[in-house]
PDB file of C-alpha atoms and ligand atoms in Angstrom:
ATOM      1  CA  MET D   1      -4.478 -32.639   0.230  1.00 92.00           C
ATOM      2  CA  GLU D   2      -3.866 -33.429  -3.410  1.00 96.00           C
ATOM      3  CA  PHE D   3      -3.919 -30.775  -6.111  1.00 97.00           C
ATOM      4  CA  VAL D   4      -4.348 -31.204  -9.833  1.00 98.00           C
ATOM      5  CA  ILE D   5      -1.633 -28.644 -10.561  1.00 98.00           C
ATOM      6  CA  THR D   6       1.282 -27.487  -8.386  1.00 97.00           C
ATOM      7  CA  PRO D   7      -0.137 -25.045  -5.809  1.00 96.00           C
ATOM      8  CA  PRO D   8       1.217 -21.498  -6.098  1.00 96.00           C
ATOM      9  CA  PRO D   9       3.822 -20.404  -3.551  1.00 97.00           C
ATOM     10  CA  GLN D  10       2.592 -18.583  -0.436  1.00 98.00           C
ATOM     11  CA  PRO D  11       3.225 -14.841  -0.952  1.00 98.00           C
ATOM     12  CA  SER D  12       5.134 -13.348   1.965  1.00 98.00           C
ATOM     13  CA  ALA D  13       7.022 -10.314   3.202  1.00 98.00           C
ATOM     14  CA  ALA D  14      10.315 -10.126   5.053  1.00 98.00           C
ATOM     15  CA  VAL D  15      10.311  -9.384   8.781  1.00 98.00           C
ATOM     16  CA  ILE D  16      13.048  -7.102  10.091  1.00 98.00           C
ATOM     17  CA  ASP D  17      15.929  -9.019  11.728  1.00 97.00           C
ATOM     18  CA  ASP D  18      14.100 -12.329  11.453  1.00 98.00           C
ATOM     19  CA  SER D  19      14.548 -15.266   9.067  1.00 98.00           C
ATOM     20  CA  ALA D  20      10.844 -16.111   9.467  1.00 98.00           C
ATOM     21  CA  ARG D  21       8.541 -14.324   7.039  1.00 98.00           C
ATOM     22  CA  PHE D  22       5.074 -12.762   7.234  1.00 98.00           C
ATOM     23  CA  PRO D  23       2.570 -14.714   5.061  1.00 98.00           C
ATOM     24  CA  ILE D  24       0.307 -12.496   2.978  1.00 98.00           C
ATOM     25  CA  ARG D  25      -3.381 -13.212   2.556  1.00 98.00           C
ATOM     26  CA  ARG D  26      -4.837 -10.073   0.942  1.00 98.00           C
ATOM     27  CA  ILE D  27      -3.657  -6.542   0.245  1.00 98.00           C
ATOM     28  CA  PHE D  28      -6.215  -3.832   0.931  1.00 98.00           C
ATOM     29  CA  CYS D  29      -5.507  -0.219  -0.001  1.00 98.00           C
ATOM     30  CA  VAL D  30      -7.180   2.978   1.160  1.00 97.00           C
ATOM     31  CA  GLY D  31      -7.921   5.564  -1.513  1.00 92.00           C
ATOM     32  CA  ARG D  32      -7.273   9.294  -0.927  1.00 88.00           C
ATOM     33  CA  ASN D  33      -6.436   9.239   2.778  1.00 93.00           C
ATOM     34  CA  TYR D  34      -4.412  12.460   2.851  1.00 93.00           C
ATOM     35  CA  ALA D  35      -6.264  15.713   2.162  1.00 87.00           C
ATOM     36  CA  ALA D  36      -3.520  17.283   0.032  1.00 84.00           C
ATOM     37  CA  HIS D  37      -3.319  14.170  -2.178  1.00 80.00           C
ATOM     38  CA  ALA D  38      -7.111  14.073  -2.566  1.00 80.00           C
ATOM     39  CA  ARG D  39      -6.930  17.688  -3.743  1.00 85.00           C
ATOM     40  CA  GLU D  40      -4.120  16.953  -6.235  1.00 85.00           C
ATOM     41  CA  MET D  41      -6.317  14.156  -7.661  1.00 82.00           C
ATOM     42  CA  GLY D  42      -9.130  16.686  -8.095  1.00 83.00           C
ATOM     43  CA  LYS D  43     -11.294  15.529  -5.167  1.00 80.00           C
ATOM     44  CA  ASP D  44     -12.739  17.260  -2.147  1.00 75.00           C
ATOM     45  CA  PRO D  45     -10.964  15.814   0.885  1.00 72.00           C
ATOM     46  CA  ASP D  46     -13.894  16.251   3.258  1.00 71.00           C
ATOM     47  CA  ARG D  47     -14.425  13.262   5.493  1.00 73.00           C
ATOM     48  CA  GLU D  48     -16.530  11.249   3.116  1.00 82.00           C
ATOM     49  CA  PRO D  49     -16.269   7.596   4.158  1.00 87.00           C
ATOM     50  CA  PRO D  50     -12.996   5.937   3.157  1.00 92.00           C
ATOM     51  CA  PHE D  51     -13.040   3.633   0.151  1.00 94.00           C
ATOM     52  CA  PHE D  52     -10.847   0.665  -0.589  1.00 97.00           C
ATOM     53  CA  PHE D  53      -9.357  -1.251  -3.473  1.00 97.00           C
ATOM     54  CA  THR D  54      -7.177  -4.353  -3.476  1.00 98.00           C
ATOM     55  CA  LYS D  55      -4.033  -5.714  -5.029  1.00 98.00           C
ATOM     56  CA  PRO D  56      -3.342  -9.425  -5.494  1.00 98.00           C
ATOM     57  CA  ALA D  57      -1.239 -10.901  -2.672  1.00 98.00           C
ATOM     58  CA  ASP D  58       1.305 -12.081  -5.215  1.00 98.00           C
ATOM     59  CA  SER D  59       1.776  -8.591  -6.638  1.00 98.00           C
ATOM     60  CA  ILE D  60       4.137  -7.971  -3.714  1.00 98.00           C
ATOM     61  CA  ALA D  61       7.708  -6.872  -4.465  1.00 98.00           C
ATOM     62  CA  PRO D  62      10.464  -6.546  -1.844  1.00 98.00           C
ATOM     63  CA  ASP D  63      12.835  -3.779  -0.796  1.00 98.00           C
ATOM     64  CA  GLN D  64      15.881  -3.173  -3.031  1.00 98.00           C
ATOM     65  CA  ALA D  65      14.239  -4.746  -6.072  1.00 98.00           C
ATOM     66  CA  THR D  66      14.770  -3.664  -9.662  1.00 98.00           C
ATOM     67  CA  LEU D  67      11.318  -3.950 -11.204  1.00 98.00           C
ATOM     68  CA  PRO D  68      10.659  -3.993 -14.946  1.00 98.00           C
ATOM     69  CA  TYR D  69       8.720  -0.963 -16.173  1.00 98.00           C
ATOM     70  CA  PRO D  70       5.214  -2.470 -16.345  1.00 98.00           C
ATOM     71  CA  PRO D  71       3.365  -3.145 -19.583  1.00 98.00           C
ATOM     72  CA  GLN D  72       0.416  -1.170 -21.016  1.00 97.00           C
ATOM     73  CA  THR D  73       1.318   2.146 -19.382  1.00 98.00           C
ATOM     74  CA  GLU D  74       3.176   5.353 -20.177  1.00 98.00           C
ATOM     75  CA  ASP D  75       2.618   6.838 -16.707  1.00 98.00           C
ATOM     76  CA  LEU D  76       3.860   4.693 -13.824  1.00 98.00           C
ATOM     77  CA  HIS D  77       3.474   6.531 -10.488  1.00 98.00           C
ATOM     78  CA  TYR D  78       4.969   6.029  -7.029  1.00 98.00           C
ATOM     79  CA  GLU D  79       2.798   6.412  -3.879  1.00 98.00           C
ATOM     80  CA  GLY D  80       4.673   6.157  -0.567  1.00 98.00           C
ATOM     81  CA  GLU D  81       2.470   4.641   2.151  1.00 98.00           C
ATOM     82  CA  LEU D  82       2.393   3.216   5.657  1.00 98.00           C
ATOM     83  CA  VAL D  83       1.492  -0.491   5.547  1.00 98.00           C
ATOM     84  CA  VAL D  84      -0.366  -2.182   8.405  1.00 98.00           C
ATOM     85  CA  ALA D  85       0.092  -5.959   8.863  1.00 98.00           C
ATOM     86  CA  ILE D  86      -2.869  -7.691  10.496  1.00 98.00           C
ATOM     87  CA  GLY D  87      -1.964 -10.487  12.926  1.00 98.00           C
ATOM     88  CA  LYS D  88      -5.367 -11.363  14.337  1.00 98.00           C
ATOM     89  CA  GLY D  89      -8.669 -11.775  12.540  1.00 98.00           C
ATOM     90  CA  GLY D  90     -11.954 -10.104  13.400  1.00 98.00           C
ATOM     91  CA  VAL D  91     -15.216  -8.564  12.243  1.00 98.00           C
ATOM     92  CA  ASP D  92     -16.817  -5.322  13.403  1.00 98.00           C
ATOM     93  CA  ILE D  93     -13.658  -4.448  15.310  1.00 98.00           C
ATOM     94  CA  PRO D  94     -14.254  -1.468  17.612  1.00 98.00           C
ATOM     95  CA  GLU D  95     -11.957   1.442  16.910  1.00 98.00           C
ATOM     96  CA  ALA D  96     -10.735   1.410  20.526  1.00 98.00           C
ATOM     97  CA  ASP D  97      -9.634  -2.225  20.138  1.00 98.00           C
ATOM     98  CA  ALA D  98      -8.269  -1.999  16.581  1.00 98.00           C
ATOM     99  CA  LEU D  99      -4.580  -1.672  17.449  1.00 98.00           C
ATOM    100  CA  ASN D 100      -4.691  -5.109  19.118  1.00 98.00           C
ATOM    101  CA  TYR D 101      -5.241  -6.673  15.688  1.00 98.00           C
ATOM    102  CA  ILE D 102      -2.039  -5.233  14.226  1.00 98.00           C
ATOM    103  CA  TRP D 103       1.109  -7.385  14.148  1.00 98.00           C
ATOM    104  CA  GLY D 104       3.429  -4.844  12.579  1.00 98.00           C
ATOM    105  CA  TYR D 105       4.104  -1.969  10.203  1.00 98.00           C
ATOM    106  CA  ALA D 106       6.094  -1.532   7.011  1.00 98.00           C
ATOM    107  CA  VAL D 107       6.942   1.052   4.383  1.00 98.00           C
ATOM    108  CA  GLY D 108       5.078   0.556   1.108  1.00 98.00           C
ATOM    109  CA  ASN D 109       4.986   1.926  -2.419  1.00 98.00           C
ATOM    110  CA  ASP D 110       1.555   1.626  -4.084  1.00 98.00           C
ATOM    111  CA  LEU D 111       2.807   1.555  -7.676  1.00 98.00           C
ATOM    112  CA  THR D 112       0.094   2.778 -10.020  1.00 98.00           C
ATOM    113  CA  ARG D 113      -0.432   2.781 -13.771  1.00 98.00           C
ATOM    114  CA  ARG D 114      -1.952   6.269 -13.529  1.00 98.00           C
ATOM    115  CA  ASP D 115      -3.084   6.434 -17.150  1.00 98.00           C
ATOM    116  CA  LEU D 116      -5.015   3.147 -16.845  1.00 98.00           C
ATOM    117  CA  GLN D 117      -6.482   4.257 -13.494  1.00 97.00           C
ATOM    118  CA  ALA D 118      -7.583   7.588 -14.999  1.00 97.00           C
ATOM    119  CA  GLU D 119      -9.208   5.793 -17.947  1.00 97.00           C
ATOM    120  CA  ALA D 120     -11.007   3.413 -15.566  1.00 97.00           C
ATOM    121  CA  LYS D 121     -12.259   6.360 -13.492  1.00 95.00           C
ATOM    122  CA  SER D 122     -13.584   8.194 -16.539  1.00 97.00           C
ATOM    123  CA  LEU D 123     -15.341   5.081 -17.877  1.00 97.00           C
ATOM    124  CA  GLY D 124     -16.702   3.963 -14.492  1.00 97.00           C
ATOM    125  CA  ARG D 125     -14.632   0.769 -14.656  1.00 96.00           C
ATOM    126  CA  PRO D 126     -12.775  -1.009 -11.816  1.00 96.00           C
ATOM    127  CA  TRP D 127      -9.300   0.204 -10.816  1.00 96.00           C
ATOM    128  CA  ASP D 128      -7.696  -3.252 -10.940  1.00 97.00           C
ATOM    129  CA  TRP D 129      -5.679  -2.719 -14.132  1.00 98.00           C
ATOM    130  CA  GLY D 130      -4.275   0.534 -12.769  1.00 98.00           C
ATOM    131  CA  LYS D 131      -3.464  -0.833  -9.329  1.00 98.00           C
ATOM    132  CA  GLY D 132      -3.216  -4.622  -9.321  1.00 98.00           C
ATOM    133  CA  PHE D 133      -0.521  -5.467 -11.870  1.00 98.00           C
ATOM    134  CA  ASP D 134       2.594  -7.596 -11.273  1.00 98.00           C
ATOM    135  CA  ASN D 135       5.013  -6.078  -8.700  1.00 98.00           C
ATOM    136  CA  ALA D 136       2.543  -3.256  -7.920  1.00 98.00           C
ATOM    137  CA  ALA D 137       2.714  -3.691  -4.127  1.00 98.00           C
ATOM    138  CA  VAL D 138       6.248  -2.833  -3.064  1.00 98.00           C
ATOM    139  CA  ILE D 139       6.503  -3.578   0.638  1.00 98.00           C
ATOM    140  CA  GLY D 140       9.596  -3.409   2.838  1.00 98.00           C
ATOM    141  CA  PRO D 141      10.357  -5.585   5.846  1.00 98.00           C
ATOM    142  CA  ILE D 142       7.627  -5.671   8.457  1.00 98.00           C
ATOM    143  CA  HIS D 143       8.551  -4.240  11.848  1.00 98.00           C
ATOM    144  CA  PRO D 144       6.715  -6.030  14.660  1.00 98.00           C
ATOM    145  CA  VAL D 145       4.705  -3.881  17.045  1.00 98.00           C
ATOM    146  CA  SER D 146       6.636  -5.622  19.816  1.00 97.00           C
ATOM    147  CA  ARG D 147       9.685  -3.622  18.646  1.00 96.00           C
ATOM    148  CA  THR D 148       8.324  -0.366  17.277  1.00 95.00           C
ATOM    149  CA  GLY D 149       5.110   0.146  19.190  1.00 96.00           C
ATOM    150  CA  HIS D 150       2.215   1.633  17.231  1.00 97.00           C
ATOM    151  CA  LEU D 151       2.852   4.353  14.685  1.00 96.00           C
ATOM    152  CA  ALA D 152       0.468   7.308  14.876  1.00 92.00           C
ATOM    153  CA  GLN D 153       2.870  10.077  13.888  1.00 96.00           C
ATOM    154  CA  GLY D 154       6.119  10.585  12.053  1.00 97.00           C
ATOM    155  CA  ALA D 155       7.425  11.853   8.753  1.00 98.00           C
ATOM    156  CA  ILE D 156       6.655  10.024   5.512  1.00 98.00           C
ATOM    157  CA  THR D 157       8.687  11.032   2.454  1.00 98.00           C
ATOM    158  CA  SER D 158       9.351   9.843  -1.079  1.00 98.00           C
ATOM    159  CA  ARG D 159      12.414  10.714  -3.101  1.00 98.00           C
ATOM    160  CA  VAL D 160      13.092  10.056  -6.757  1.00 98.00           C
ATOM    161  CA  ASN D 161      16.787  10.066  -7.707  1.00 98.00           C
ATOM    162  CA  GLY D 162      17.474  11.885  -4.438  1.00 98.00           C
ATOM    163  CA  VAL D 163      14.937  14.682  -5.057  1.00 98.00           C
ATOM    164  CA  LEU D 164      12.221  15.063  -2.402  1.00 98.00           C
ATOM    165  CA  ARG D 165       8.820  14.524  -4.049  1.00 98.00           C
ATOM    166  CA  GLN D 166       6.409  13.576  -1.255  1.00 98.00           C
ATOM    167  CA  THR D 167       6.428  14.853   2.265  1.00 97.00           C
ATOM    168  CA  GLY D 168       3.818  14.377   4.937  1.00 96.00           C
ATOM    169  CA  ASP D 169       3.213  13.085   8.408  1.00 97.00           C
ATOM    170  CA  LEU D 170       1.205  10.086   9.537  1.00 97.00           C
ATOM    171  CA  THR D 171      -0.922  12.516  11.540  1.00 96.00           C
ATOM    172  CA  ASP D 172      -2.114  13.973   8.199  1.00 95.00           C
ATOM    173  CA  MET D 173      -4.215  10.866   7.483  1.00 96.00           C
ATOM    174  CA  ILE D 174      -7.892  11.712   7.087  1.00 94.00           C
ATOM    175  CA  TRP D 175      -8.768   8.286   8.547  1.00 95.00           C
ATOM    176  CA  SER D 176      -6.407   7.050  11.280  1.00 96.00           C
ATOM    177  CA  VAL D 177      -5.082   3.502  11.347  1.00 98.00           C
ATOM    178  CA  PRO D 178      -7.559   2.371  14.070  1.00 98.00           C
ATOM    179  CA  GLU D 179     -10.424   3.929  12.104  1.00 97.00           C
ATOM    180  CA  VAL D 180      -9.310   2.217   8.882  1.00 98.00           C
ATOM    181  CA  VAL D 181      -9.025  -1.203  10.572  1.00 98.00           C
ATOM    182  CA  SER D 182     -12.401  -0.778  12.247  1.00 98.00           C
ATOM    183  CA  ILE D 183     -14.197   0.418   9.100  1.00 97.00           C
ATOM    184  CA  LEU D 184     -12.626  -2.253   6.874  1.00 98.00           C
ATOM    185  CA  SER D 185     -13.679  -4.980   9.336  1.00 98.00           C
ATOM    186  CA  ARG D 186     -17.324  -3.964   8.897  1.00 97.00           C
ATOM    187  CA  SER D 187     -17.171  -4.969   5.216  1.00 96.00           C
ATOM    188  CA  MET D 188     -14.743  -7.927   5.335  1.00 94.00           C
ATOM    189  CA  ALA D 189     -13.719 -10.427   7.981  1.00 98.00           C
ATOM    190  CA  LEU D 190     -10.129  -9.328   8.523  1.00 98.00           C
ATOM    191  CA  ALA D 191      -7.732 -12.264   8.802  1.00 98.00           C
ATOM    192  CA  PRO D 192      -4.122 -12.801   9.865  1.00 98.00           C
ATOM    193  CA  GLY D 193      -1.878 -12.069   6.908  1.00 98.00           C
ATOM    194  CA  ASP D 194      -3.961  -9.201   5.565  1.00 98.00           C
ATOM    195  CA  LEU D 195      -2.036  -6.040   4.704  1.00 98.00           C
ATOM    196  CA  ILE D 196      -3.518  -2.552   4.521  1.00 98.00           C
ATOM    197  CA  MET D 197      -1.802   0.188   2.507  1.00 98.00           C
ATOM    198  CA  THR D 198      -3.076   3.309   4.219  1.00 98.00           C
ATOM    199  CA  GLY D 199      -2.900   5.959   1.509  1.00 97.00           C
ATOM    200  CA  THR D 200      -0.355   8.439   0.206  1.00 97.00           C
ATOM    201  CA  PRO D 201       0.498  12.101   0.887  1.00 96.00           C
ATOM    202  CA  ALA D 202       0.554  14.714  -1.869  1.00 94.00           C
ATOM    203  CA  GLY D 203       3.334  14.778  -4.421  1.00 96.00           C
ATOM    204  CA  VAL D 204       2.744  11.625  -6.431  1.00 97.00           C
ATOM    205  CA  GLY D 205       4.433  11.559  -9.794  1.00 98.00           C
ATOM    206  CA  SER D 206       5.932   9.553 -12.607  1.00 98.00           C
ATOM    207  CA  LEU D 207       8.773   7.063 -12.586  1.00 98.00           C
ATOM    208  CA  THR D 208      10.797   6.344 -15.700  1.00 98.00           C
ATOM    209  CA  ILE D 209      13.298   3.648 -16.568  1.00 98.00           C
ATOM    210  CA  GLY D 210      16.426   4.028 -14.467  1.00 98.00           C
ATOM    211  CA  ASP D 211      14.744   5.967 -11.664  1.00 98.00           C
ATOM    212  CA  ILE D 212      15.434   5.082  -8.034  1.00 98.00           C
ATOM    213  CA  CYS D 213      12.499   5.717  -5.686  1.00 98.00           C
ATOM    214  CA  VAL D 214      13.055   5.753  -1.928  1.00 98.00           C
ATOM    215  CA  VAL D 215      10.092   5.911   0.459  1.00 98.00           C
ATOM    216  CA  GLU D 216      10.932   6.548   4.098  1.00 98.00           C
ATOM    217  CA  ILE D 217       8.843   6.554   7.287  1.00 98.00           C
ATOM    218  CA  ALA D 218      10.240   7.640  10.648  1.00 98.00           C
ATOM    219  CA  GLY D 219      10.857   4.535  12.729  1.00 96.00           C
ATOM    220  CA  LEU D 220      10.591   2.112   9.804  1.00 98.00           C
ATOM    221  CA  GLY D 221      13.529   3.097   7.627  1.00 98.00           C
ATOM    222  CA  ALA D 222      13.651   3.238   3.833  1.00 98.00           C
ATOM    223  CA  LEU D 223      12.171   1.243   0.971  1.00 98.00           C
ATOM    224  CA  THR D 224      14.173   1.448  -2.255  1.00 98.00           C
ATOM    225  CA  THR D 225      12.871   0.546  -5.703  1.00 98.00           C
ATOM    226  CA  THR D 226      14.714   0.803  -9.017  1.00 98.00           C
ATOM    227  CA  ILE D 227      12.758   0.887 -12.248  1.00 98.00           C
ATOM    228  CA  GLY D 228      14.360  -1.289 -14.889  1.00 98.00           C
ATOM    229  CA  PRO D 229      13.669  -1.673 -18.612  1.00 98.00           C
ATOM    230  CA  ARG D 230      10.385  -3.110 -19.800  1.00 97.00           C
ATOM    231  CA  ALA D 231      10.391  -6.895 -19.559  1.00 90.00           C
TER     232      ALA D 231
HETATM  233 MN1   MN B 301      -2.304   4.564  -2.732  1.00 79.58          MN
END
């Protein structure tokens, strides 16, 4: 195929202990999937249906990166999250079959321009500018299910400069991973390469220049991000 301009590079994530990489198609994110976080954002965490937003595939940033403090914000937040990597496509996936569509898991940090998100919420505008900016999807190496098995429980924590800020357990999710995969597949044809960031526990907060944020999930290790000066 011929293109009129140079095609963009294929976004991808590292795979643990493998030189081959995981190609990224789309990045879906679940909003308010931990009750305590929903409450801290001023929402009732009752099981209203989950809602989703997206980040561009090329907003991915790797482990150990120093990221420039993003433009147009004075309130950059971390959100430590479990990331699901889809390896097989499907629509209307039954919950009981959903795990068979998952290739692996990773630790993620759903970086958020909280002030722009709050403004969008209050004005009834889309969340994209708060959630979908450059380097907003920090995602560590993907651990294949063939090595880790499926993750339904385990501690998830975030530390900023060594201080514990977020602590939860994967069992605290309002909507489990199989439920999220199943529900998402009713609205979109899931495809290999899709990633799902599954929501964050309570304790989100600000990052400033020079901060080091470490998100950790039992069985998946740590994801380290340093916030550098504005570009
Ligand atoms: Mn999030």
